[in-house]
Tab-separated table of C-alpha atoms in Angstrom:
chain	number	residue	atom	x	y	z
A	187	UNK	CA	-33.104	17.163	3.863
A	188	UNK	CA	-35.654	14.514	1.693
A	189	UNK	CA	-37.858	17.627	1.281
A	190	UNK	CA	-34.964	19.642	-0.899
A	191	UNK	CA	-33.391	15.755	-1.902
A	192	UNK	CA	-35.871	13.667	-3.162
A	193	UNK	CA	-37.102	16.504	-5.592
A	194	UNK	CA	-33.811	17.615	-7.039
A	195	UNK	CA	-33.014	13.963	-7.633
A	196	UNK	CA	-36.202	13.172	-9.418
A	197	UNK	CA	-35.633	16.439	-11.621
A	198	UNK	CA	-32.215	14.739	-12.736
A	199	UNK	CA	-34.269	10.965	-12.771
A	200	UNK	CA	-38.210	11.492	-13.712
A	201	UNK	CA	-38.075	7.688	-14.513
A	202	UNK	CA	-37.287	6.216	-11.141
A	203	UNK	CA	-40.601	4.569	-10.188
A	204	UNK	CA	-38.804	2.871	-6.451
A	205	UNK	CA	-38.150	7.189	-5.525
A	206	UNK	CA	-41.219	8.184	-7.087
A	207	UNK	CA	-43.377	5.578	-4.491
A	208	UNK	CA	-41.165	6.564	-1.418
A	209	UNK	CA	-41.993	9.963	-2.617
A	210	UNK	CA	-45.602	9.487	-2.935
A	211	UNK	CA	-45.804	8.228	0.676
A	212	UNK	CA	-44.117	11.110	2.032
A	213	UNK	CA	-46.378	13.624	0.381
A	214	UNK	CA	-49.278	11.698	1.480
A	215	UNK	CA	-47.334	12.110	5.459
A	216	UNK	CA	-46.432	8.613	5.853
A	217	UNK	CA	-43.197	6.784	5.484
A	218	UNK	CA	-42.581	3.922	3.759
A	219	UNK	CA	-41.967	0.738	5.862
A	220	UNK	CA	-39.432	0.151	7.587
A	221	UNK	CA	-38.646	3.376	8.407
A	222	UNK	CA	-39.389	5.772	11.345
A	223	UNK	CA	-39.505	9.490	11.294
A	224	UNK	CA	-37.315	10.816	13.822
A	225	UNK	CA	-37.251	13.616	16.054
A	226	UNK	CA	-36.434	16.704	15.232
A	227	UNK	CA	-32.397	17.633	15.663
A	228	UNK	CA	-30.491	20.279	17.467
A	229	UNK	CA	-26.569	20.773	16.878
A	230	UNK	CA	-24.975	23.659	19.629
A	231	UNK	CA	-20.950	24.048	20.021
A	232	UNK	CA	-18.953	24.418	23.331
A	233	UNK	CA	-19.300	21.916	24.357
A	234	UNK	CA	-20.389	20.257	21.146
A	235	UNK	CA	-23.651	18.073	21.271
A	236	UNK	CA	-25.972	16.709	18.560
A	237	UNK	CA	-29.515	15.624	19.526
A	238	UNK	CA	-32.058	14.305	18.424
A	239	UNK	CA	-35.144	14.003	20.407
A	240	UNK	CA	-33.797	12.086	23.512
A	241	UNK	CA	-31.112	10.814	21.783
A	242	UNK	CA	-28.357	12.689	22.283
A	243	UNK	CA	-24.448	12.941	21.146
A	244	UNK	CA	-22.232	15.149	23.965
A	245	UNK	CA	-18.875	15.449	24.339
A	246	UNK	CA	-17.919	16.508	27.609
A	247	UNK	CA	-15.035	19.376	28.419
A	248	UNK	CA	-13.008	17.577	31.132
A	249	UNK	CA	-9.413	16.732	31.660
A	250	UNK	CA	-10.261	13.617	30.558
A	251	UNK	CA	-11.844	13.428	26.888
A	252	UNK	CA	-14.556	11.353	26.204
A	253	UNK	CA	-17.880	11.835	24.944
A	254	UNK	CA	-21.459	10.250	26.034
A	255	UNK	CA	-23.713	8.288	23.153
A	256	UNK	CA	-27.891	7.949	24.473
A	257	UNK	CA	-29.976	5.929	22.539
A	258	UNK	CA	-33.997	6.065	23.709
A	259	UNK	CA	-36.971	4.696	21.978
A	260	UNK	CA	-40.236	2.948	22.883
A	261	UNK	CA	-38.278	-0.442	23.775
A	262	UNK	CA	-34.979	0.487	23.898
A	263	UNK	CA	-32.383	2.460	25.750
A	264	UNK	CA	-28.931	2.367	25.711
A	265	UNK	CA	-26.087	5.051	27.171
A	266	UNK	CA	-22.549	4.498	26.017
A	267	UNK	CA	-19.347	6.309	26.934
A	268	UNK	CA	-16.563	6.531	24.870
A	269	UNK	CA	-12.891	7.061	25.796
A	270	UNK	CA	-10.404	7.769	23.030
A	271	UNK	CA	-7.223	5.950	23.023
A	272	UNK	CA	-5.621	7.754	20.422
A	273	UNK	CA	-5.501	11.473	19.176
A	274	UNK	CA	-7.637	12.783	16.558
A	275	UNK	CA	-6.392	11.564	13.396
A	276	UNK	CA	-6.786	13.870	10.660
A	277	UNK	CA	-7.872	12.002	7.690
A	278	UNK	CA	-8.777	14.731	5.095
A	279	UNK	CA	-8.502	17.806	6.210
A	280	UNK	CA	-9.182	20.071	3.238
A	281	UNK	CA	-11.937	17.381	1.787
A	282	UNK	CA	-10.111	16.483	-1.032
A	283	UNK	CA	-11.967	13.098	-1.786
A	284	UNK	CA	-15.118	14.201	-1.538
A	285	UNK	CA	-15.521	17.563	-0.731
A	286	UNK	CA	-16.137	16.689	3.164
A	287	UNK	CA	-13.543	17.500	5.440
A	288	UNK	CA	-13.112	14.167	7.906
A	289	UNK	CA	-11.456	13.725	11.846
A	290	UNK	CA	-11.948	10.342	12.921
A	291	UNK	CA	-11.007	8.884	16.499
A	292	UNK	CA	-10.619	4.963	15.415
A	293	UNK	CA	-10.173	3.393	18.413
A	294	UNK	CA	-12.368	4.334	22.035
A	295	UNK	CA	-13.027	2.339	25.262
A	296	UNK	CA	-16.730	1.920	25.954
A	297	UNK	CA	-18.723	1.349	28.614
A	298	UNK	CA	-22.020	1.397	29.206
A	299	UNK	CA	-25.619	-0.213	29.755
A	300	UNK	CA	-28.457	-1.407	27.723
A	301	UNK	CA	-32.269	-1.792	28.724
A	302	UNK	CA	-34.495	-3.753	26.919
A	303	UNK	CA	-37.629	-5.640	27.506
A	304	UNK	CA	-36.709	-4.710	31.536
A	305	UNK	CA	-33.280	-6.416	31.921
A	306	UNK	CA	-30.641	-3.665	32.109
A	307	UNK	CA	-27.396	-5.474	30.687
A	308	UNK	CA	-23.676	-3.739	31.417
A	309	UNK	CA	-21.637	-3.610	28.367
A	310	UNK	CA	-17.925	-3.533	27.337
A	311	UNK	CA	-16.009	-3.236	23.872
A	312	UNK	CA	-14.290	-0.706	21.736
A	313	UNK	CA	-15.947	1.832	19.406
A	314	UNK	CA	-14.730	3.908	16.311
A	315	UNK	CA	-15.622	7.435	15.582
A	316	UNK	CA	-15.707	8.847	12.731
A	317	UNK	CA	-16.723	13.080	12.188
A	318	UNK	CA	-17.200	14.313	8.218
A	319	UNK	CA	-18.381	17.734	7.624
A	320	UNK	CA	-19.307	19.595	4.693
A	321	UNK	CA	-21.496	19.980	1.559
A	322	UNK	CA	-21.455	17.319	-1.167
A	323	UNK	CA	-24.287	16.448	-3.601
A	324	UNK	CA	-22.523	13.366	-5.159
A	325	UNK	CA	-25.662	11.584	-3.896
A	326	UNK	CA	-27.668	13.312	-6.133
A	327	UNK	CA	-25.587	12.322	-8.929
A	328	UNK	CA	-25.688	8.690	-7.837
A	329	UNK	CA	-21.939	8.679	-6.144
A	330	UNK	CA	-21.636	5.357	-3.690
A	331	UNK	CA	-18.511	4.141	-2.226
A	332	UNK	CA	-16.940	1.429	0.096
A	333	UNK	CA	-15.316	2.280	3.558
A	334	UNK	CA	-13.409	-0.144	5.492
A	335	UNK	CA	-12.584	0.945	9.130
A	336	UNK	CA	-10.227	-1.452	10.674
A	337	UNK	CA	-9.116	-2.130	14.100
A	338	UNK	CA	-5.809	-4.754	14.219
A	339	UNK	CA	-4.840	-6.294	17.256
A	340	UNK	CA	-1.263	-4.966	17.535
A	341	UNK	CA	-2.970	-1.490	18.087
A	342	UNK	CA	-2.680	-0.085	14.771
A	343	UNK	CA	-5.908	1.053	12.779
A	344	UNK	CA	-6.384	0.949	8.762
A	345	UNK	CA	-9.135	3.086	7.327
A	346	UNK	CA	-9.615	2.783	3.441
A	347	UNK	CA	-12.431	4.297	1.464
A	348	UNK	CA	-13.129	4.328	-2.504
A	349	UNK	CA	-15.774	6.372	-4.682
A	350	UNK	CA	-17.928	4.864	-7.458
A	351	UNK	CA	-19.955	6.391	-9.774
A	352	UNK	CA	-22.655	5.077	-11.869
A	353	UNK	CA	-21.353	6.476	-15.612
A	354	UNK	CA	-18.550	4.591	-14.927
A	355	UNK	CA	-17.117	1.059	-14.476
A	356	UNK	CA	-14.292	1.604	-13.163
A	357	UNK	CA	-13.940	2.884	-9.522
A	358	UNK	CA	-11.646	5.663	-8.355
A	359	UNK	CA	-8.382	4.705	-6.897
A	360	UNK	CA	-8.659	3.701	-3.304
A	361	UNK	CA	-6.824	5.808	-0.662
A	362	UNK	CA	-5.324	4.327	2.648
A	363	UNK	CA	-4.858	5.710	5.892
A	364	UNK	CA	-2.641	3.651	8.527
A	365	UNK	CA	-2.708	4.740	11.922
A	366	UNK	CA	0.156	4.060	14.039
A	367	UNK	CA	-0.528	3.034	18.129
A	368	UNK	CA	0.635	6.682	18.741
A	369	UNK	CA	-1.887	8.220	16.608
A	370	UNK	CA	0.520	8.972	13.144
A	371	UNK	CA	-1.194	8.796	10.220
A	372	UNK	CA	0.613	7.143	6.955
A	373	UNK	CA	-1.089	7.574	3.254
A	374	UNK	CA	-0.609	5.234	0.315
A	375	UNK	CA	-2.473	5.304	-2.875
A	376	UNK	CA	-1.307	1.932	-3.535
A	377	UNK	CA	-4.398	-0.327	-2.241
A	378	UNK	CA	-5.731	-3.683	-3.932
A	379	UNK	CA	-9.271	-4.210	-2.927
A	380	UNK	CA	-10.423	-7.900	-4.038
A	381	UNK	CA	-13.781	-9.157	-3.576
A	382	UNK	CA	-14.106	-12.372	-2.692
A	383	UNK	CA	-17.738	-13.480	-1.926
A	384	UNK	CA	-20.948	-11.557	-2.645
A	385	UNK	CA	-24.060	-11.449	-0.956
A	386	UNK	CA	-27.875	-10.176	-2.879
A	387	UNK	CA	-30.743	-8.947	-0.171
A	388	UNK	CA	-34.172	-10.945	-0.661
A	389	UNK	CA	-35.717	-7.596	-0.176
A	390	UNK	CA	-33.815	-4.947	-2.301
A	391	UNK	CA	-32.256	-7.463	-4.548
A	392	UNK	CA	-29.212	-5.734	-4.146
A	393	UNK	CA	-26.042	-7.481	-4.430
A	394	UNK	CA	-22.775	-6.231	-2.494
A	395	UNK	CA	-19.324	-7.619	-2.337
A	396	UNK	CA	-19.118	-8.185	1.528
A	397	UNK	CA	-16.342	-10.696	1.518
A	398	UNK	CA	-12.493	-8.916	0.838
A	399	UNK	CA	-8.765	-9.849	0.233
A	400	UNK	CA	-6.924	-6.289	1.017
A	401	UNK	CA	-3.168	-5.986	0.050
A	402	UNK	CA	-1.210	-3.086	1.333
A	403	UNK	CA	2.471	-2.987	-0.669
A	404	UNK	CA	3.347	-0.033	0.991
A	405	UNK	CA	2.703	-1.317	4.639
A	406	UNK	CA	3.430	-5.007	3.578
A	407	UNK	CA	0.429	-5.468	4.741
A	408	UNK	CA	-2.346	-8.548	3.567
A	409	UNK	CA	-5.729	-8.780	5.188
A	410	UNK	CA	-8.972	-11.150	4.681
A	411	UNK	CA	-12.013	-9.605	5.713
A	412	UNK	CA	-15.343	-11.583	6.521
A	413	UNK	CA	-18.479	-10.220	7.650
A	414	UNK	CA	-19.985	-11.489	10.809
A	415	UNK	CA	-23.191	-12.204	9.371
A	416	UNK	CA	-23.826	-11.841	5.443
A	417	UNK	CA	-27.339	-9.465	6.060
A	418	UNK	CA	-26.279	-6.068	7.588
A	419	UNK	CA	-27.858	-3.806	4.637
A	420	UNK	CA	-29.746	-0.728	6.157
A	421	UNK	CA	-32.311	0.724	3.785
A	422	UNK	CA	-32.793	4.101	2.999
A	423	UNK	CA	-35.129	6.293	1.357
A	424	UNK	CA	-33.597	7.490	-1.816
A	425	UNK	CA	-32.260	6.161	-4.996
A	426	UNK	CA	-29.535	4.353	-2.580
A	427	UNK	CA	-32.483	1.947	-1.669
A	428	UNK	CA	-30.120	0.343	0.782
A	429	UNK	CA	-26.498	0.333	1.975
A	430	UNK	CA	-24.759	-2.779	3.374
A	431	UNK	CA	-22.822	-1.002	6.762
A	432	UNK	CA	-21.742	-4.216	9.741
A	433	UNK	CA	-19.172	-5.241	11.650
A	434	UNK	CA	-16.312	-7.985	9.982
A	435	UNK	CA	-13.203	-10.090	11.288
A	436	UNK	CA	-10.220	-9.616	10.005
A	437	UNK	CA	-7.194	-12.384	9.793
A	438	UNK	CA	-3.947	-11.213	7.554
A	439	UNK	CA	-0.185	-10.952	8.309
A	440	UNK	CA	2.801	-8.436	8.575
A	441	UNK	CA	5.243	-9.096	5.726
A	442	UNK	CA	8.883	-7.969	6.537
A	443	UNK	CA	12.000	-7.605	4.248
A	444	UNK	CA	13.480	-10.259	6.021
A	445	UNK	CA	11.296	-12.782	5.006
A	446	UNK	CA	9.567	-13.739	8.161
A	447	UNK	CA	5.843	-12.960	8.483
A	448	UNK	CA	3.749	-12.143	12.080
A	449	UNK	CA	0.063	-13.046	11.786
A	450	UNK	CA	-2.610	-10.029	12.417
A	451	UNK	CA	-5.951	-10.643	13.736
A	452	UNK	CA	-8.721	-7.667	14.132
A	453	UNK	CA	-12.073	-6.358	13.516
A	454	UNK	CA	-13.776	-3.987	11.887
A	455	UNK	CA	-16.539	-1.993	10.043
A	456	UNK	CA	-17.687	-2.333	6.488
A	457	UNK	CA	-19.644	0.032	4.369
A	458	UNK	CA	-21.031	-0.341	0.810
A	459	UNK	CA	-22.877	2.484	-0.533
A	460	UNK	CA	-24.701	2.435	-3.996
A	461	UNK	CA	-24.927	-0.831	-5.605
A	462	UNK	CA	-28.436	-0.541	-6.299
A	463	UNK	CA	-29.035	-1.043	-10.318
């Protein structure tokens, strides 16, 4: 992928000395720090499974659906199962935001167990799934967006998402997908996305809204979102530098046409993709 990526991109932008270095490194057969080359992957079908050196994605054909996450590295090892509590939720079927078609399964039981440092440790929690597919080269054009992937206590799940683009300062209009307990999935165009607090990286200087006031009319829906902890960028080789992906709380409340209002508590996943300058 970098070998066709990082060239095409540089064609486009000759004067981006941060790509040029990472590119530099790569042709000399090292990476630049912090990253780690991983293994080679293998996709098969039937049942469907994704792996990549150990590590390995499965999901297992049995009355019961569920699917098995394995993490190993040097220090680390960690094998997760994951049982949907909802249906597949189709979310774009025909990949009309950005040309990738996109099933997610937003809210899964997990179990599992972590080793580390020789303590084994048995873990709990909920998960979110999300499966896009497709060919898009808004990347190479500099495309970033913001996802939002929320889990509310009452059992319903939100997932919004918005493109950017760099020629423009003005970001599309934000889609919304509310999924009901039973796995219905509602659409409204009419989002407000407010930032509220912004955090910049030390390291990439990189500065991302990570702090939100979502309004929902069309739900009646309000929500403050708060990151856990402020530094959760990633970085990646590329012009993207970094993205800022982590976890979040979310406190808000259900408006109805009565007048009385129910409080909602959740949590939930944040991405930002492509506020490098």
């Amino acid at each position: 992928m970098l070998a066709f990526y990082l060239p095409a991109y540089l064609l486009m932008n000759p004067t981006d000395r941060i790509v040029w270095g990472q590119y530099s490194h790569l042709l000399k057969g090292t990476l630049p720090y912090p990253h780690l080359l991983m293994s080679r992957g293998s996709v098969q079908s039937k049942p469907t499974k994704l792996e990549y050196g150990q590590s390995q994605l499965a999901f297992e054909e049995t009355p019961d659906p569920h699917f098995r996450l394995q993490l190993i590295d040097q220090t680390f090892q960690a094998e997760l199962l994951f049982h949907p509590q909802k249906p597949l939720a189709n979310i774009d079927e025909d990949g009309k935001l950005n040309k990738l078609r996109y099933h997610s399964l937003p809210r899964n039981q997990v179990l599992g167990q972590i080793e580390q440092g020789g303590m084994t440790e048995t873990v709990t929690g909920e998960g979110w799934f999300d499966h896009q597919w497709g060919r898009d080269y808004g990347l190479l054009q500099g495309m970033g967006w913001d996802w939002f992937g929320l889990q509310l206590d009452d059992g319903r799940d939100v997932l919004i998402s918005r493109l950017h683009s760099p020629d423009s300062d003005s970001p599309q209009a934000p889609i919304a997908k509310l999924i009901e307990k039973n796995g219905t999935v509602i659409t409204s165009e009419n989002v407000i996305l407010k930032p509220l607090k912004y955090w910049s990286s030390i390291y990439t200087k990189i500065k991302y809204p990570i702090e939100w006031q979502i309004t929902l009319p069309d739900f009646s829906i309000e929500l403050h979102i708060v990151p856990q902890i402020n530094n959760q960028e990633i970085p990646i080789i590329g012009p993207l530098q970094a993205i800022w992906e982590g976890s979040c709380t979310i406190i808000g409340e259900q408006r109805y046409s009565e007048g009385h209002r129910k409080p909602l508590k959740g949590k939930g996943f944040i991405e930002l993709v492509g506020y490098a300058e």
